[in-house]
CSV table of C-alpha atoms in Angstrom, one decimal:
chain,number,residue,atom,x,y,z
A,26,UNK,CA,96.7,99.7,132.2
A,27,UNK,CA,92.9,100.5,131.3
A,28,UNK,CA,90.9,98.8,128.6
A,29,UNK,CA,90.7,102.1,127.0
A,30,UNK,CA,94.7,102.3,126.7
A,31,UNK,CA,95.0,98.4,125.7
A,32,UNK,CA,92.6,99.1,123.2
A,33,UNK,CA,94.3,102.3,122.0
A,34,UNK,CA,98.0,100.3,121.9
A,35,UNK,CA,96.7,97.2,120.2
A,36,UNK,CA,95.1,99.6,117.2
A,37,UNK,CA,98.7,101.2,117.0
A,38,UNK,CA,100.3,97.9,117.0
A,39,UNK,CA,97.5,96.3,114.4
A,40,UNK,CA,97.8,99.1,111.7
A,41,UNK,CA,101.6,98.3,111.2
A,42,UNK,CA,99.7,94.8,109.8
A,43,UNK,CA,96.8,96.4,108.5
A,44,UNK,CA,96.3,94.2,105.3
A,45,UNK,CA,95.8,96.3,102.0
A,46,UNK,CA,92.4,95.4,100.1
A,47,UNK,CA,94.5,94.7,96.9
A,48,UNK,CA,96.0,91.2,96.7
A,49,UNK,CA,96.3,90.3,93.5
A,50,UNK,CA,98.6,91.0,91.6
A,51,UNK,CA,101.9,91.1,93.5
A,52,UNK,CA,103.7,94.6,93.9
A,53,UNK,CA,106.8,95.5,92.7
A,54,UNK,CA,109.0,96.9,95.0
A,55,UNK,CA,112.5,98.1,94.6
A,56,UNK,CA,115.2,99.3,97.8
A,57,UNK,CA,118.3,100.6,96.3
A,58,UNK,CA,121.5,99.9,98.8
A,59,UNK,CA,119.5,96.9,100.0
A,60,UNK,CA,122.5,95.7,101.7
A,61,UNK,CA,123.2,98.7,103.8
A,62,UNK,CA,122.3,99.6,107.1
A,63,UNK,CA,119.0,100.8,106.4
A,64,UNK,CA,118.0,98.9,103.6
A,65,UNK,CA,119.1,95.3,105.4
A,66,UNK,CA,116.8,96.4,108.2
A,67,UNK,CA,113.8,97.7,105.4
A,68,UNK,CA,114.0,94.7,103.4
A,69,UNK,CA,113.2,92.4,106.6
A,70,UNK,CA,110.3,94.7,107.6
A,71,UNK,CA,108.5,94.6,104.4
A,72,UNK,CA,109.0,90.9,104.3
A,73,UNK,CA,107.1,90.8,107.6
A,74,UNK,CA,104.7,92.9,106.5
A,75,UNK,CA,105.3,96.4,107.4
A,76,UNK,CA,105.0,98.2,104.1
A,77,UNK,CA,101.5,97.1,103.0
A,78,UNK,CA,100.2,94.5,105.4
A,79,UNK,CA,100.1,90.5,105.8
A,80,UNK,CA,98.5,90.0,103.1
A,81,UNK,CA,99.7,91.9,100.3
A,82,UNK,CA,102.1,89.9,98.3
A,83,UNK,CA,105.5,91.7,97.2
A,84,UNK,CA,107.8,91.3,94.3
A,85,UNK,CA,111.1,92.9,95.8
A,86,UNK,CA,114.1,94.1,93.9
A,87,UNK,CA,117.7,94.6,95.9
A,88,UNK,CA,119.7,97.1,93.9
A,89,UNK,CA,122.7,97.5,95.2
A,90,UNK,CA,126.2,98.6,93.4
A,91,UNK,CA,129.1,96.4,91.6
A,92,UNK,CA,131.3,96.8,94.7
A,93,UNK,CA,128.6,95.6,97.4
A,94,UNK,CA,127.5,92.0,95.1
A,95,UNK,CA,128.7,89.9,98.6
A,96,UNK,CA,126.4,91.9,100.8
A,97,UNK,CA,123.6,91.7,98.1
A,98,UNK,CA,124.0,88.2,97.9
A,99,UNK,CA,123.8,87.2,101.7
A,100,UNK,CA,121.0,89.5,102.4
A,101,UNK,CA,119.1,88.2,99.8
A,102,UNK,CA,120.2,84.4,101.5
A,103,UNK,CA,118.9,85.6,104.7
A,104,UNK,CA,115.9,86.9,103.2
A,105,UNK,CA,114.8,83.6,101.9
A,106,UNK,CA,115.7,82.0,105.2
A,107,UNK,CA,113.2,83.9,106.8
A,108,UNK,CA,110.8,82.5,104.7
A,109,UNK,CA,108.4,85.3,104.5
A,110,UNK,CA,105.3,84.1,103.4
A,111,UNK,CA,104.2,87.3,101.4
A,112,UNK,CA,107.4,87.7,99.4
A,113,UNK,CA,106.3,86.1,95.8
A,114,UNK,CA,110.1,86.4,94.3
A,115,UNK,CA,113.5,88.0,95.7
A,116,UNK,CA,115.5,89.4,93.3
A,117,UNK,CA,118.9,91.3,93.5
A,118,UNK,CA,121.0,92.6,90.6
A,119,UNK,CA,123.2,95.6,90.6
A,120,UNK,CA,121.7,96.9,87.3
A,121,UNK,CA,119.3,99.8,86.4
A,122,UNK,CA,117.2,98.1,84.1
A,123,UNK,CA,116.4,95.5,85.7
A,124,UNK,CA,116.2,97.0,89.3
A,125,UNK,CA,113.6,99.3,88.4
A,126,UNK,CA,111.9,97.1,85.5
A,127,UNK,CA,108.1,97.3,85.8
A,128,UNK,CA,108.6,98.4,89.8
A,129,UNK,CA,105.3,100.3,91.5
A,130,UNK,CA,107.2,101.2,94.5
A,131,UNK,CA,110.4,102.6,94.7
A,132,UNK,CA,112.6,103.0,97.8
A,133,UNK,CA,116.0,105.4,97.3
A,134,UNK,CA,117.8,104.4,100.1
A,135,UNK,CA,121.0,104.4,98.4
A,136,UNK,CA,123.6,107.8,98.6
A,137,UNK,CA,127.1,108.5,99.1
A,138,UNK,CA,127.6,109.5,102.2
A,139,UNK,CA,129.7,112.6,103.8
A,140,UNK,CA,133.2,111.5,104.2
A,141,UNK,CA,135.8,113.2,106.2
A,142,UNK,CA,136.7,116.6,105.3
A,143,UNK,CA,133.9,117.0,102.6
A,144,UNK,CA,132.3,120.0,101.8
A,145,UNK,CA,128.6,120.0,101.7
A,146,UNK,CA,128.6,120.7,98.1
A,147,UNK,CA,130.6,118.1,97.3
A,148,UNK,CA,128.1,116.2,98.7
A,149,UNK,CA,125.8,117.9,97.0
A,150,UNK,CA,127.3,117.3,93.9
A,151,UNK,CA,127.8,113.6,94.1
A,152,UNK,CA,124.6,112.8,95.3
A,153,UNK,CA,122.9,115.1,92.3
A,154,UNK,CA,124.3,112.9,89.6
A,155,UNK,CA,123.4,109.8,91.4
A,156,UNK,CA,119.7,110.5,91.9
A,157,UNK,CA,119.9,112.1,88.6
A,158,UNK,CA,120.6,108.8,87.0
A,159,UNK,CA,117.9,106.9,89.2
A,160,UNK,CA,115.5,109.6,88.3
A,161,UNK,CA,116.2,108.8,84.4
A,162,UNK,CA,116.3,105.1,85.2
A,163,UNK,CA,112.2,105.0,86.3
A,164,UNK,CA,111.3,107.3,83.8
A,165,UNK,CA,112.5,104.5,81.2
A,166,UNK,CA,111.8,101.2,83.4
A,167,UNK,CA,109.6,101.8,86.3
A,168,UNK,CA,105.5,101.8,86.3
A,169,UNK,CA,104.3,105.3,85.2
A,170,UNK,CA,102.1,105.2,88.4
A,171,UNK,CA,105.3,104.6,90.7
A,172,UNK,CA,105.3,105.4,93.9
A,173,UNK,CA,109.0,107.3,95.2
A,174,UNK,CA,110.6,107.4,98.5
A,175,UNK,CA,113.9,109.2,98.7
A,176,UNK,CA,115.5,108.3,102.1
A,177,UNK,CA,119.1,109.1,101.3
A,178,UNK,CA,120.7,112.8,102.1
A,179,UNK,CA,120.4,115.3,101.1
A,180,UNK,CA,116.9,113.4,101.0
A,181,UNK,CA,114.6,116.7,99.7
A,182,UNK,CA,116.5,117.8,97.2
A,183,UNK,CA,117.7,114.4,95.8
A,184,UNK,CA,113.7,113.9,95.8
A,185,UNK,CA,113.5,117.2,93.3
A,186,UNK,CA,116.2,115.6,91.5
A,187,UNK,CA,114.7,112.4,90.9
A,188,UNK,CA,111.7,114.1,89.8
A,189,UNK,CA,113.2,116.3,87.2
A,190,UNK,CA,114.6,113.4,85.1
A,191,UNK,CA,111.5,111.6,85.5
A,192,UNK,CA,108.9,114.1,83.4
A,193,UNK,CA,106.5,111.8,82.7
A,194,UNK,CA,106.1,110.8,86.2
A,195,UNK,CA,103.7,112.9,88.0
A,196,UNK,CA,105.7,115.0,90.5
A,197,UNK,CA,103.1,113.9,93.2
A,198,UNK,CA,104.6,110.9,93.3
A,199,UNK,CA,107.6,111.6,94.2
A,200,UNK,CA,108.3,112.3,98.1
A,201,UNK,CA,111.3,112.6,100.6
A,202,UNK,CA,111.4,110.8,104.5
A,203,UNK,CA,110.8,113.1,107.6
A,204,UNK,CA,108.7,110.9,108.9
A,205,UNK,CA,111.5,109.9,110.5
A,206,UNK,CA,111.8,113.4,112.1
A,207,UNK,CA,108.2,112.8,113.1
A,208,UNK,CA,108.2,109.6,114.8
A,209,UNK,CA,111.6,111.1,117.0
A,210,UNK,CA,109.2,114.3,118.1
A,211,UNK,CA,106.5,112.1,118.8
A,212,UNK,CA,108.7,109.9,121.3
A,213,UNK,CA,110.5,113.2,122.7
A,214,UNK,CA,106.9,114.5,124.1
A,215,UNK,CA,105.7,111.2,124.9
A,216,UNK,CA,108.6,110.7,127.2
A,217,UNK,CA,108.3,114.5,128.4
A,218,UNK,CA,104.7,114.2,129.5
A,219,UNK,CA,104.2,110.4,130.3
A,220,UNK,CA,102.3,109.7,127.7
A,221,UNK,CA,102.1,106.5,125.5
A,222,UNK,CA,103.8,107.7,121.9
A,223,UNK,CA,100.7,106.5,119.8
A,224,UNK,CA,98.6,108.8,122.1
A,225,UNK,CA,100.7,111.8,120.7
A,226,UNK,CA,99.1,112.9,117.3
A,227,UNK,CA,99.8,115.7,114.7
A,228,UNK,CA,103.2,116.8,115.5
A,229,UNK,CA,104.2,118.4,112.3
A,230,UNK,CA,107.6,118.4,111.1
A,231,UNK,CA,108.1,121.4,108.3
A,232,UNK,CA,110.9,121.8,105.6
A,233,UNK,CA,114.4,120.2,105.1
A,234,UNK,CA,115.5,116.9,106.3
A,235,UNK,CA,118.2,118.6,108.0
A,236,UNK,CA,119.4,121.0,111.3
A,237,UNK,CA,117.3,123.3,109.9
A,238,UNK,CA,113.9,121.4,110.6
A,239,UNK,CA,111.1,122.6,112.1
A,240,UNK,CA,109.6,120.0,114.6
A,241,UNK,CA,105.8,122.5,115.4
A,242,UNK,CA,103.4,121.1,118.1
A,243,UNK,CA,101.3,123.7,117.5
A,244,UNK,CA,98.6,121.4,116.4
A,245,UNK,CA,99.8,118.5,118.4
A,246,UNK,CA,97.3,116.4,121.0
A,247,UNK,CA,97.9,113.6,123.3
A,248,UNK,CA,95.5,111.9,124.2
A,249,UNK,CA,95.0,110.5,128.0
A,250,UNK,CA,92.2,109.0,130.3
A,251,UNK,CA,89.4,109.3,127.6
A,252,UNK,CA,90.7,113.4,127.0
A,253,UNK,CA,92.5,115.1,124.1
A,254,UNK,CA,94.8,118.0,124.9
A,255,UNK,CA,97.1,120.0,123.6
A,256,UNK,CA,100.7,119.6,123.8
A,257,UNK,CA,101.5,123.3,124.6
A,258,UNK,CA,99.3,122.5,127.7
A,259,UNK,CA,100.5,119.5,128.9
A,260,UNK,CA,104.5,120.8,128.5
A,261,UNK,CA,103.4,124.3,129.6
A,262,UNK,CA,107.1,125.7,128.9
A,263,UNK,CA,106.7,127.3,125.7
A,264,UNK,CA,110.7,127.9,125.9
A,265,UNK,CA,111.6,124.3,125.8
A,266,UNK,CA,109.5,123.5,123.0
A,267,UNK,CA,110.9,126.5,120.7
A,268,UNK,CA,114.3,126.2,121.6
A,269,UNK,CA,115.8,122.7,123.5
A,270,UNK,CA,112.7,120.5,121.6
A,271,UNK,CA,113.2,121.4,118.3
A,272,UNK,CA,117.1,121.1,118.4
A,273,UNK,CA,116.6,117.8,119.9
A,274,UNK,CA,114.6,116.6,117.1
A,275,UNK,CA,116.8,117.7,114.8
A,276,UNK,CA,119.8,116.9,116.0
A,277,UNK,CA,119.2,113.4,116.9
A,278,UNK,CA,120.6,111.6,113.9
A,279,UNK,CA,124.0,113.3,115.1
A,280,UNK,CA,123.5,112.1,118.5
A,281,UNK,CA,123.1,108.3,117.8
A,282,UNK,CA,126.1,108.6,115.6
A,283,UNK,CA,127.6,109.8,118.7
A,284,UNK,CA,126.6,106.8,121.1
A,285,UNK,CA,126.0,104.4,118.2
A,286,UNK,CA,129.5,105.3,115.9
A,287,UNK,CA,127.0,104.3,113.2
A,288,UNK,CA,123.7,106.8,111.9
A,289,UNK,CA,120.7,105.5,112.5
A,290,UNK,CA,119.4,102.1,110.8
A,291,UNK,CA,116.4,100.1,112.3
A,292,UNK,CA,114.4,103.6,113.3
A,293,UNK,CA,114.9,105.1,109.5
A,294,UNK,CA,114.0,101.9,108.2
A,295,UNK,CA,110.3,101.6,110.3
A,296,UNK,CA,110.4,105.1,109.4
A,297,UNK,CA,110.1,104.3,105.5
A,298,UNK,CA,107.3,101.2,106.4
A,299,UNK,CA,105.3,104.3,108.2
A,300,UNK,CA,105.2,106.6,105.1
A,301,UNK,CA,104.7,104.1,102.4
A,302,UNK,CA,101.7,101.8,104.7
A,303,UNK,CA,100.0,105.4,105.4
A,304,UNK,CA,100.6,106.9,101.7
A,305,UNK,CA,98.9,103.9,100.4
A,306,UNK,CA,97.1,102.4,103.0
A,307,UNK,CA,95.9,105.5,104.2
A,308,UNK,CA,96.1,107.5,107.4
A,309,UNK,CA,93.6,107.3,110.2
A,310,UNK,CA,90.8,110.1,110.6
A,311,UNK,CA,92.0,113.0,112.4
A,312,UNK,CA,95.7,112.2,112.0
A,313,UNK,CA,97.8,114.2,109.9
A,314,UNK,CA,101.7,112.8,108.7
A,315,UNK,CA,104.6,114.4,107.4
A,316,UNK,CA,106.0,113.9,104.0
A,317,UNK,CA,108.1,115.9,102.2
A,318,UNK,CA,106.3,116.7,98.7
A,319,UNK,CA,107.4,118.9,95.8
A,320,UNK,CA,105.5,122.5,95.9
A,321,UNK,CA,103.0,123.3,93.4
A,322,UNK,CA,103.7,127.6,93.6
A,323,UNK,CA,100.3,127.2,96.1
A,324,UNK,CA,101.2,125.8,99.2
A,325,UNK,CA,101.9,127.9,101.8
A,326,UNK,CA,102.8,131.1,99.7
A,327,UNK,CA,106.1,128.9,98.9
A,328,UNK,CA,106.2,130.4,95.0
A,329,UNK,CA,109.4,128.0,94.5
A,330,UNK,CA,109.5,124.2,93.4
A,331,UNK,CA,111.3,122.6,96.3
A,332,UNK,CA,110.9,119.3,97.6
A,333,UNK,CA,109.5,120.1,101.3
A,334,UNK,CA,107.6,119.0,104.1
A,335,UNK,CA,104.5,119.3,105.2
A,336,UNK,CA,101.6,117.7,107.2
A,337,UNK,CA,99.6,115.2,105.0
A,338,UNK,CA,96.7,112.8,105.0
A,339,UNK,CA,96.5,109.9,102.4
A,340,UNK,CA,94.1,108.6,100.8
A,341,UNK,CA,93.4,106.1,97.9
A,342,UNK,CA,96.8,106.6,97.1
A,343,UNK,CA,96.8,110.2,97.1
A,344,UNK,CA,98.9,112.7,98.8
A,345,UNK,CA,96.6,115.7,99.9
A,346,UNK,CA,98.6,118.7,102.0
A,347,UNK,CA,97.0,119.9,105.3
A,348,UNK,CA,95.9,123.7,104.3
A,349,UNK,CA,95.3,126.8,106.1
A,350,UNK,CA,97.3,126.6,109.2
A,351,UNK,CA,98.5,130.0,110.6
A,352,UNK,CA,101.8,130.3,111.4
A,353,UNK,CA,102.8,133.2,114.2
A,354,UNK,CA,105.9,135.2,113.8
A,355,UNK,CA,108.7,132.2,115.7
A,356,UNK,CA,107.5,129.9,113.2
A,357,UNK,CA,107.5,132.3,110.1
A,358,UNK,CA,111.1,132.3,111.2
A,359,UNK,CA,111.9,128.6,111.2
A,360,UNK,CA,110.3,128.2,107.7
A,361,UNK,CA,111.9,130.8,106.5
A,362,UNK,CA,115.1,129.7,107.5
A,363,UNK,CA,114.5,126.0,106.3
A,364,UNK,CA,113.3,127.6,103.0
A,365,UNK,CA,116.5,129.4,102.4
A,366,UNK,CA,118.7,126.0,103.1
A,367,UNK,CA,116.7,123.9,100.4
A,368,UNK,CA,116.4,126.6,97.7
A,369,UNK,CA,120.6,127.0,98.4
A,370,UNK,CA,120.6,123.3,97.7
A,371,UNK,CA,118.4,123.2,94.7
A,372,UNK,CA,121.3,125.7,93.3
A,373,UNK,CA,124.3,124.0,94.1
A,374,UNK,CA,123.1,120.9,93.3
A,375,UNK,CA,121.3,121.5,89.8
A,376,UNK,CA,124.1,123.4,88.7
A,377,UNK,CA,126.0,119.8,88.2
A,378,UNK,CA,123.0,118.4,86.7
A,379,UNK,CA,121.3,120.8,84.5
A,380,UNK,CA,123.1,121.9,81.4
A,381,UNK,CA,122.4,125.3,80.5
């Protein structure tokens, strides 16, 4: 490998430790269903330092429910037997109040899941009561300032939810996962063109944390040898990046369930560290990220207020979207379609919520 690529991998490597410039005091962070999957895989990353650097100390909250206090309890054991220098306190309760007392950063990891022979709006339904509660819960504990993630599905629209019960929170800072999404397209056309995945930048995923994604390279790069070029050159098979691509990315949760007979854990999890590090860390110049943000009636002619995602750079703690990118006809299509899924959520699920 060349100095230049050594160089190049090391940054990517480093800015997963990048240290913030606050130190003092310690943040608050809270991961509902700490003991799950994903959130026993989160809650070792942030105590290494993926969330906000080495040298960032955290106060973190497990909220788990009644029924899972064994799991709480011996993750928060292995927790301390790691010994994680930047973790000030560990806490775990199974309450509201004091899960989401004083927090700055709030992880929503926590949602029922689909069981056999549910219909999605029963899953709709449960989960909009759930993240309706959580959404009241910050309003009357958390910082006003927070900072939330909704990772558990239907992530966008249990984002919106959150957000609704939460008025005096600004809606900015609330946002849903596809980074996740992101990171999977990023490895798919590093693979495809033998590339390393850091050197592949600006993939944008747009929309619904769901089938109906749209994974767009149309303002994708990769770097090699010194040289930026387009991903539509390198793959040079505008077919298999419309059509086989984009149902890979978005079917790739199903297809480690598949091989795995579990979804995925330890990539969703790095996934979360990504968004929150580059939300408040910031992101690098010339680097765009997806995050799924709650529409203003400006963006993108998308009059509605949806939770949806777009390509973002951070900033200072700020969340500013990408404008004025041209979409052509095929991708018109795809965000129309993942438009019309999200606003057919937001009406099954605030019809169990909102009270006429």
């Amino acid at each position: 490998m060349d100095s230049s690529a050594t160089t190049r991998r090391l940054q990517h490597l480093s800015r997963h430790f990048k240290a913030s410039n606050i130190t003092t005091p310690p943040v608050r962070v809270t991961v509902t269903g700490a003991a799950g999957n994903i959130g026993y895989a989160l809650v070792h990353m942030i105590g290494q330092g993926r969330l906000l650097g080495p040298n960032q100390q955290i106060i973190l909250t497990l909220l788990e429910l009644p029924m899972a206090k064994d799991q709480l309890e011996g993750t928060m054991m292995e927790l301390r037997d790691c010994a994680f220098p930047i973790l000030k306190e560990i806490r775990g309760t199974t309450q509201y109040d004091q899960g989401f007392m004083g927090c700055d950063i709030a992880i929503l990891v926590g949602a029922k899941p689909r069981g056999p022979g549910m219909e999605r709006k029963d899953l709709l339904a449960a989960n909009a009561r759930i993240f309706k509660e959580q959404g009241e819960a910050l309003e009357k504990y958390a910082s006003k300032n927070v900072k939330v993630l909704v990772v558990g599905n239907p992530a966008n629209t249990n984002a919106l939810i959150t957000a609704q019960f939460a008025p005096s929170i600004p809606k900015s800072n609330f946002t849903a996962l596809t980074r996740l999404d992101q990171n999977r397209a990023q490895s798919i056309i590093a693979q495809r063109v033998s590339a390393n995945v850091e050197d592949v930048r600006n993939i944008i995923i747009w929309g619904n944390h769901s089938t109906t994604q749209f994974a767009d390279v149309s303002q994708a790069t990769v770097q090699q040898n010194g040289v930026s070029q387009t991903v539509r050159g390198l793959v040079a098979d505008d077919t298999w990046l419309q059509k086989a691509f984009v149902e890979q990315v978005a079917k790739r949760g199903g297809a480690i369930i598949e091989k795995r007979k579990a979804s995925s854990a330890a990539s969703a999890a790095s996934a979360v560290c990504d968004h929150i590090h580059d939300w408040l860390i910031g992101t690098d110049n010339g680097t765009f990220v997806s995050m799924g943000v709650i529409t203003d009636g400006q963006l993108y002619g998308i009059k509605e207020q949806v939770c949806f995602s777009f390509p973002c750079i951070c900033k200072d703690g700020n969340i500013k979207v990408v404008e004025g990118l041209k979409w052509d006809q095929f991708q018109q299509s795809m965000i129309d379609k993942t438009l019309k899924e999200l606003l057919e959520e937001k009406e099954m699920a605030f019809s169990v919520v909102v009270t006429k």
